[in-house]
Coordinates of C-alpha atoms and ligand atoms in Angstrom, one line a residue:
M1 CA -59.3 -93.7 -86.3
R2 CA -62.8 -93.3 -87.8
I3 CA -65.6 -92.2 -85.4
L4 CA -69.2 -92.1 -86.2
V5 CA -71.3 -89.6 -84.3
L6 CA -75.0 -90.3 -84.0
N7 CA -77.8 -88.1 -82.7
S8 CA -80.9 -90.3 -82.5
G9 CA -83.9 -88.1 -81.7
S10 CA -87.6 -88.6 -81.5
S11 CA -88.3 -88.4 -85.2
S12 CA -84.8 -88.1 -86.8
V13 CA -81.4 -89.5 -86.9
K14 CA -78.4 -87.2 -87.6
Y15 CA -75.0 -88.7 -88.3
A16 CA -71.5 -87.5 -89.0
L17 CA -68.3 -89.4 -89.7
F18 CA -64.9 -88.1 -88.5
E19 CA -61.4 -89.3 -89.2
F20 CA -58.8 -88.6 -86.6
K21 CA -55.1 -88.4 -87.3
N22 CA -52.9 -87.4 -84.3
K23 CA -55.8 -85.7 -82.4
K24 CA -56.7 -83.6 -85.5
S25 CA -60.1 -84.5 -86.9
K26 CA -61.7 -84.1 -90.3
K27 CA -65.3 -84.5 -91.1
I28 CA -65.7 -87.1 -93.9
C29 CA -69.4 -87.0 -94.3
N30 CA -72.7 -86.2 -92.5
G31 CA -76.4 -86.4 -93.0
I32 CA -79.8 -86.9 -91.6
V33 CA -82.8 -89.2 -91.9
D34 CA -85.8 -87.4 -90.6
E35 CA -89.6 -87.7 -90.4
I36 CA -89.2 -91.3 -89.3
G37 CA -92.5 -93.1 -89.6
S38 CA -93.6 -91.2 -92.6
N39 CA -93.8 -92.2 -96.3
K40 CA -91.7 -89.2 -97.2
S41 CA -88.7 -89.2 -94.9
N42 CA -85.9 -87.0 -96.1
I43 CA -82.6 -88.9 -96.6
I44 CA -79.6 -86.6 -96.8
F45 CA -76.0 -87.5 -97.2
N46 CA -73.1 -85.1 -97.8
S47 CA -69.5 -85.7 -98.5
K48 CA -66.9 -83.9 -100.5
N49 CA -67.7 -85.9 -103.6
K50 CA -71.2 -87.0 -103.1
K51 CA -74.5 -85.3 -102.2
I52 CA -77.7 -87.1 -101.8
A53 CA -81.1 -85.7 -101.0
K54 CA -84.1 -87.9 -101.6
K55 CA -87.4 -89.0 -100.0
A56 CA -88.4 -92.5 -99.1
K57 CA -90.5 -94.5 -96.7
I58 CA -88.6 -95.0 -93.4
G59 CA -90.7 -96.8 -90.9
S60 CA -88.5 -97.0 -87.8
H61 CA -85.3 -95.8 -86.1
E62 CA -83.7 -99.1 -87.0
E63 CA -84.5 -98.5 -90.7
A64 CA -83.2 -95.0 -90.5
I65 CA -79.9 -96.0 -88.8
K66 CA -79.4 -98.9 -91.3
K67 CA -79.9 -96.4 -94.1
A68 CA -77.2 -94.1 -92.7
F69 CA -74.8 -97.1 -92.4
E70 CA -75.7 -98.2 -96.0
L71 CA -74.8 -94.7 -97.3
I72 CA -71.6 -94.6 -95.4
V73 CA -70.5 -98.0 -96.5
K74 CA -71.2 -97.1 -100.1
F75 CA -69.8 -93.6 -100.3
A76 CA -67.3 -93.3 -97.4
P77 CA -66.1 -96.9 -97.0
G78 CA -63.7 -98.0 -94.3
K79 CA -63.7 -99.3 -90.8
I80 CA -65.6 -97.5 -88.1
D81 CA -63.7 -97.8 -84.8
A82 CA -66.3 -96.4 -82.4
V83 CA -69.7 -94.7 -82.3
G84 CA -70.3 -91.6 -80.2
H85 CA -73.9 -91.0 -79.2
R86 CA -75.5 -87.8 -78.1
V87 CA -77.4 -88.5 -74.8
V88 CA -79.3 -85.6 -73.3
H89 CA -79.6 -86.7 -69.7
G90 CA -76.9 -88.5 -67.8
G91 CA -78.0 -87.5 -64.3
E92 CA -75.0 -86.9 -62.1
L93 CA -72.5 -88.8 -64.4
K94 CA -69.4 -86.7 -64.7
K95 CA -68.0 -88.1 -68.0
S96 CA -68.7 -89.7 -71.3
K97 CA -69.0 -93.5 -70.9
I98 CA -68.7 -96.7 -72.9
V99 CA -72.3 -98.0 -72.8
E100 CA -72.5 -101.4 -71.1
K101 CA -75.6 -102.7 -69.3
S102 CA -75.1 -100.5 -66.2
E103 CA -74.9 -97.3 -68.4
E104 CA -78.0 -98.4 -70.3
K105 CA -79.8 -98.6 -66.9
I106 CA -78.7 -95.0 -66.1
I107 CA -79.9 -93.6 -69.4
E108 CA -83.2 -95.5 -68.8
K109 CA -83.5 -94.1 -65.3
Y110 CA -83.4 -90.5 -66.6
E111 CA -86.0 -91.1 -69.3
E112 CA -88.5 -89.8 -66.8
F113 CA -86.6 -86.4 -66.8
A114 CA -85.9 -86.3 -70.6
P115 CA -88.8 -88.2 -72.1
L116 CA -88.4 -86.6 -75.6
H117 CA -84.8 -87.5 -75.8
N118 CA -83.3 -90.3 -73.6
P119 CA -85.5 -93.1 -74.9
Y120 CA -84.5 -92.4 -78.5
N121 CA -80.9 -91.8 -77.6
L122 CA -80.8 -95.2 -76.0
L123 CA -82.7 -96.8 -78.9
G124 CA -79.9 -95.5 -81.2
I125 CA -77.3 -97.1 -79.0
K126 CA -79.0 -100.4 -78.9
I127 CA -79.5 -100.5 -82.7
C128 CA -75.9 -99.6 -83.4
K129 CA -74.7 -102.3 -81.0
K130 CA -76.5 -104.8 -83.2
L131 CA -75.1 -103.3 -86.4
V132 CA -71.4 -102.8 -85.5
D133 CA -69.3 -104.6 -82.9
V134 CA -67.3 -101.5 -81.7
P135 CA -67.4 -99.4 -78.5
Q136 CA -70.6 -97.3 -78.2
I137 CA -69.9 -94.2 -76.2
A138 CA -72.5 -92.0 -74.7
V139 CA -71.7 -88.3 -74.5
F140 CA -74.1 -86.5 -72.1
D141 CA -75.4 -83.0 -72.5
T142 CA -75.4 -82.8 -68.7
A143 CA -71.8 -83.9 -68.0
F144 CA -70.1 -80.6 -68.5
H145 CA -72.3 -79.1 -65.7
S146 CA -71.4 -81.9 -63.3
T147 CA -68.9 -79.5 -61.8
L148 CA -71.6 -77.2 -60.4
P149 CA -71.2 -76.7 -56.7
P150 CA -74.1 -77.7 -54.4
K151 CA -74.9 -74.0 -53.7
A152 CA -75.6 -73.6 -57.5
F153 CA -77.4 -76.9 -58.2
F154 CA -79.7 -77.2 -55.2
Y155 CA -83.2 -75.7 -55.3
A156 CA -84.5 -74.1 -52.1
I157 CA -87.2 -76.7 -51.6
P158 CA -87.2 -79.3 -48.9
Y159 CA -83.9 -81.3 -49.1
E160 CA -85.7 -84.6 -49.3
Q161 CA -86.8 -83.9 -52.9
Y162 CA -83.1 -84.2 -53.9
S163 CA -82.6 -87.5 -52.1
K164 CA -86.0 -88.9 -53.1
F165 CA -86.2 -87.9 -56.7
G166 CA -83.0 -86.2 -57.7
I167 CA -84.7 -82.8 -58.1
R168 CA -81.8 -80.4 -58.7
R169 CA -80.3 -78.3 -61.4
Y170 CA -78.6 -80.5 -64.1
G171 CA -78.1 -78.0 -66.9
F172 CA -78.1 -78.9 -70.6
H173 CA -76.3 -77.9 -73.9
G174 CA -73.2 -79.0 -72.1
T175 CA -71.5 -80.3 -75.3
S176 CA -71.9 -76.9 -76.9
H177 CA -70.8 -74.9 -73.9
K178 CA -67.7 -77.1 -73.6
Y179 CA -66.9 -76.9 -77.3
V180 CA -67.1 -73.1 -77.5
S181 CA -65.1 -72.8 -74.2
K182 CA -62.3 -74.9 -75.8
K183 CA -62.5 -72.9 -79.0
A184 CA -62.4 -69.6 -77.0
A185 CA -59.2 -70.7 -75.4
E186 CA -57.7 -71.4 -78.8
I187 CA -58.8 -68.0 -80.2
L188 CA -57.5 -66.1 -77.1
Q189 CA -54.3 -68.3 -77.1
R190 CA -54.7 -69.0 -73.4
P191 CA -55.1 -72.2 -71.4
L192 CA -58.7 -73.1 -70.8
S193 CA -57.8 -74.1 -67.2
K194 CA -57.1 -70.4 -66.5
L195 CA -60.0 -68.8 -68.3
N196 CA -63.3 -67.4 -66.9
L197 CA -66.0 -67.3 -69.5
I198 CA -69.7 -66.6 -69.9
T199 CA -71.0 -68.7 -72.8
L200 CA -74.3 -67.9 -74.3
H201 CA -75.9 -70.6 -76.5
L202 CA -78.7 -68.7 -78.1
G203 CA -80.6 -71.0 -80.5
N204 CA -84.2 -72.1 -80.5
G205 CA -83.3 -73.5 -77.1
A206 CA -81.1 -71.1 -75.2
S207 CA -78.8 -71.3 -72.1
V208 CA -76.0 -69.4 -70.5
T209 CA -73.1 -70.9 -68.5
A210 CA -70.6 -69.5 -66.1
V211 CA -67.2 -71.2 -66.7
K212 CA -64.5 -70.8 -64.1
N213 CA -61.0 -72.0 -64.9
G214 CA -62.5 -74.0 -67.7
K215 CA -65.2 -75.7 -65.6
S216 CA -69.0 -75.0 -65.5
I217 CA -69.9 -73.5 -62.1
D218 CA -73.4 -72.3 -62.9
T219 CA -75.9 -72.6 -65.8
S220 CA -79.3 -71.3 -66.6
M221 CA -81.1 -74.5 -67.6
G222 CA -82.1 -76.5 -64.5
F223 CA -84.0 -79.6 -63.6
S224 CA -85.3 -79.4 -67.2
P225 CA -84.4 -77.3 -70.3
L226 CA -87.3 -75.0 -69.4
E227 CA -85.5 -72.8 -66.9
G228 CA -83.4 -69.7 -67.6
L229 CA -83.4 -67.6 -70.8
I230 CA -86.4 -66.8 -73.0
M231 CA -86.4 -69.3 -75.9
G232 CA -88.2 -69.9 -79.2
T233 CA -91.3 -71.4 -77.5
R234 CA -90.2 -71.8 -73.9
S235 CA -90.8 -69.3 -71.1
G236 CA -87.5 -69.7 -69.2
D237 CA -87.6 -68.3 -65.7
L238 CA -91.0 -67.9 -64.2
D239 CA -92.5 -67.4 -60.7
P240 CA -93.8 -71.0 -59.8
A241 CA -96.9 -69.3 -58.6
V242 CA -97.9 -68.6 -62.2
V243 CA -98.1 -72.3 -62.8
L244 CA -100.4 -72.8 -59.8
Y245 CA -102.5 -69.9 -60.9
L246 CA -102.9 -71.3 -64.4
I247 CA -103.9 -74.7 -63.0
E248 CA -106.5 -73.0 -60.7
R249 CA -107.9 -70.3 -63.0
E250 CA -107.5 -71.7 -66.5
K251 CA -108.3 -75.2 -65.2
M252 CA -105.3 -76.5 -67.0
S253 CA -104.1 -80.1 -66.5
V254 CA -100.4 -80.8 -65.8
E255 CA -100.0 -81.9 -69.4
E256 CA -101.6 -78.6 -70.6
V257 CA -99.4 -76.4 -68.5
N258 CA -96.4 -78.4 -69.7
R259 CA -97.3 -77.7 -73.3
Y260 CA -98.2 -74.1 -72.6
L261 CA -94.8 -73.3 -71.1
N262 CA -92.7 -75.5 -73.5
E263 CA -94.4 -75.0 -76.8
K264 CA -96.6 -71.9 -76.6
S265 CA -94.5 -69.4 -74.7
G266 CA -91.1 -67.6 -75.3
L267 CA -90.7 -65.5 -78.4
F268 CA -93.7 -67.1 -79.9
G269 CA -96.0 -66.6 -76.9
V270 CA -95.1 -63.0 -76.4
S271 CA -95.0 -61.9 -80.1
G272 CA -97.9 -64.0 -81.3
I273 CA -95.9 -64.2 -84.5
S274 CA -93.1 -66.7 -84.5
N275 CA -90.5 -68.5 -82.5
D276 CA -87.9 -67.6 -85.1
M277 CA -85.7 -64.6 -84.2
R278 CA -85.3 -63.7 -87.9
K279 CA -89.1 -63.1 -88.1
I280 CA -89.1 -61.2 -84.8
L281 CA -86.3 -58.9 -86.0
S282 CA -88.1 -58.1 -89.2
A283 CA -91.5 -57.5 -87.6
K284 CA -90.4 -55.5 -84.6
K285 CA -90.3 -52.1 -86.4
T286 CA -94.0 -52.2 -87.0
N287 CA -95.2 -54.7 -84.4
K288 CA -95.2 -53.8 -80.7
R289 CA -95.4 -57.3 -79.4
A290 CA -92.5 -58.5 -81.7
E291 CA -90.5 -55.5 -80.3
L292 CA -91.4 -56.6 -76.7
A293 CA -90.3 -60.2 -77.4
F294 CA -87.0 -58.9 -78.7
E295 CA -86.5 -56.6 -75.7
M296 CA -87.4 -59.3 -73.2
F297 CA -85.1 -61.8 -74.9
C298 CA -82.1 -59.5 -74.7
Y299 CA -82.9 -58.2 -71.3
R300 CA -83.0 -61.7 -69.8
A301 CA -79.7 -62.6 -71.3
K302 CA -78.1 -59.3 -70.0
K303 CA -79.4 -60.0 -66.5
Y304 CA -77.7 -63.5 -66.6
I305 CA -74.4 -61.9 -67.7
G306 CA -74.6 -59.6 -64.7
A307 CA -75.4 -62.5 -62.4
Y308 CA -72.6 -64.7 -63.7
Y309 CA -70.1 -61.8 -63.7
A310 CA -70.8 -61.6 -60.0
A311 CA -70.5 -65.4 -59.5
L312 CA -67.2 -65.5 -61.4
G313 CA -65.6 -62.3 -60.0
R314 CA -63.5 -61.9 -63.1
V315 CA -64.6 -62.5 -66.7
D316 CA -62.1 -62.9 -69.5
A317 CA -64.6 -63.3 -72.3
I318 CA -68.2 -63.5 -73.2
V319 CA -69.0 -66.0 -76.0
F320 CA -72.0 -66.0 -78.3
T321 CA -73.0 -69.1 -80.2
A322 CA -75.8 -71.1 -81.8
G323 CA -78.4 -69.9 -84.4
I324 CA -79.1 -66.5 -82.9
G325 CA -75.8 -66.0 -81.1
E326 CA -73.8 -66.6 -84.3
N327 CA -76.1 -64.8 -86.8
A328 CA -77.9 -61.9 -85.1
P329 CA -75.6 -58.9 -84.6
E330 CA -78.6 -56.8 -83.5
V331 CA -79.3 -59.2 -80.6
R332 CA -75.6 -59.2 -79.5
E333 CA -75.5 -55.4 -79.7
K334 CA -78.6 -55.1 -77.5
I335 CA -77.4 -57.6 -75.0
C336 CA -73.9 -56.0 -74.6
G337 CA -75.2 -52.4 -74.7
G338 CA -74.6 -50.3 -71.6
L339 CA -72.2 -52.7 -70.0
G340 CA -69.1 -50.5 -70.4
N341 CA -68.8 -50.0 -66.7
L342 CA -68.3 -53.8 -66.4
G343 CA -65.5 -53.6 -69.0
I344 CA -67.7 -55.1 -71.7
E345 CA -67.3 -53.0 -74.9
L346 CA -68.7 -54.3 -78.2
D347 CA -67.1 -53.0 -81.4
K348 CA -70.2 -52.3 -83.5
K349 CA -68.4 -52.6 -86.9
K350 CA -66.7 -55.9 -86.0
N351 CA -70.0 -57.2 -84.6
K352 CA -71.6 -56.7 -88.0
K353 CA -68.7 -58.0 -90.0
I354 CA -67.0 -60.9 -88.2
K355 CA -68.5 -64.3 -88.5
E356 CA -66.2 -66.0 -86.0
G357 CA -63.7 -64.3 -83.7
V358 CA -63.3 -61.3 -81.4
I359 CA -66.0 -58.6 -81.8
S360 CA -65.0 -56.4 -78.8
R361 CA -63.1 -53.2 -78.9
R362 CA -59.4 -53.3 -78.3
S363 CA -59.9 -51.4 -75.0
S364 CA -62.5 -53.9 -73.8
K365 CA -61.3 -55.6 -70.6
V366 CA -63.7 -58.5 -71.3
K367 CA -63.3 -59.9 -74.8
I368 CA -66.5 -60.7 -76.7
L369 CA -66.4 -63.6 -79.1
V370 CA -68.6 -65.2 -81.7
I371 CA -67.9 -68.9 -82.1
K372 CA -69.7 -71.4 -84.3
T373 CA -70.7 -74.3 -82.2
D374 CA -70.1 -77.8 -83.4
E375 CA -71.7 -80.4 -81.1
E376 CA -70.9 -83.3 -83.5
K377 CA -67.2 -82.4 -83.4
E378 CA -67.2 -82.2 -79.7
I379 CA -68.9 -85.7 -79.4
A380 CA -66.3 -87.1 -81.9
E381 CA -63.5 -85.6 -79.8
E382 CA -64.9 -86.9 -76.5
T383 CA -65.3 -90.4 -78.1
Y384 CA -61.7 -90.2 -79.5
S385 CA -60.4 -89.3 -76.0
I386 CA -62.2 -92.2 -74.4
M387 CA -60.9 -94.6 -77.1
K388 CA -57.3 -93.3 -76.6
N389 CA -57.5 -93.5 -72.8
G390 CA -58.8 -97.1 -72.6
G391 CA -62.3 -96.2 -71.7
N392 CA -61.7 -93.1 -69.6
G393 CA -62.4 -89.6 -70.8
E394 CA -60.6 -86.4 -70.0
Ligands
LIG401 P1 -80.4 -73.3 -83.5 O1 -81.4 -73.9 -82.5 O2 -79.1 -73.1 -82.9 O3 -80.4 -74.1 -84.8 O4 -80.9 -71.9 -83.8 C1 -82.1 -71.7 -84.5 C2 -82.6 -70.3 -84.4 O5 -81.5 -69.4 -84.8 C3 -83.7 -70.0 -85.4 O6 -84.9 -70.3 -84.8 C4 -83.6 -68.5 -85.6 O7 -84.4 -67.9 -84.6 C5 -82.1 -68.2 -85.3 N1 -81.4 -67.7 -86.5 C6 -80.8 -68.3 -87.4 N2 -80.3 -67.5 -88.4 C7 -80.5 -66.3 -87.9 C8 -80.3 -64.9 -88.4 N3 -79.6 -64.7 -89.5 N4 -80.7 -63.9 -87.7 C9 -81.4 -64.1 -86.5 N5 -81.7 -65.3 -86.0 C10 -81.3 -66.3 -86.7

């Protein structure tokens, strides 16, 4: 079975084609068409035998997706059995879904909550429907967190806001947290259904999830991807009174505060240098604000480990993933430092050397793992599982 994975975003379309044989998958090719709407869009295609990187005018998402199909037909020919789509917000949907009219309505309904993602995700689905007559399956970033209990997903504001508008914690990065949880079970050679994990997705966006017996029971991103950890340009947790104060004293509009907290804060806002952890790490020896940003980033993550340790009661492993989690030993060392009393003992040598696997000491009660996330593969696996189960996922 051949499954195409599509991530249709606001200005780019990423794609990857997987072939499944007896549940085992192999990536055949992948690529991206970005800067949609410009005269110099990048068109990238990669397979074992063919690499393309060129620039051309791509005026719309439809043109971008047609271009991706054209390259696949030419350089990786064969039938496509289904398309799996990344969809950021699926509200309270618990599983991936074949997209019919009613699912389109749900994705549309949550456009208000994910205006930079859902409209483009849905556009990708609609375009693919026109191009290939095969099941189109939506895999939601929120679905893995649909197992959060009410005590974790309610906000302590008047209850009616939940019934009226659906204001609650939804959580994001679910596809990544799920993928690394499955992978952790493989590495530890234990069933996921018996594992308690704290998974830290530390990229430009960052979130942490408490996984109990393989299911998400709490997560740091909330109603939107702004809550929780400090991120590249997002503030993460903040006293809501700060927002009110900014509106009052800086005379900011709602739109301005939104941009301030999403695009001008986080590592970038504190350091004044960059949202990129690599730049923060190299600047921090001589730059006090870069050092402060680094310290704050790691301290916030450490606090969440403490909180989720308490929520879980027992932790089998802590998992680091995404750009920073996978590539910055210094950040992992800082976050895990001083947690020996909780049974969390990092092996400093392994931490520097190992690219994927266990980086804790043998004596560490809680294993520490680095795992490369692969959201495309997880979307392909979800899609495969839906196809195999006649429209129902796991
Ligand atoms: P992601 O959103 O998962 O693609 O992660 C992107 C972020 O990972 C970048 O903004 C960098 O801050 C960070 N990153 C990537 N490589 C490294 C590295 N070698 N050391 C530290 N941070 C890194």
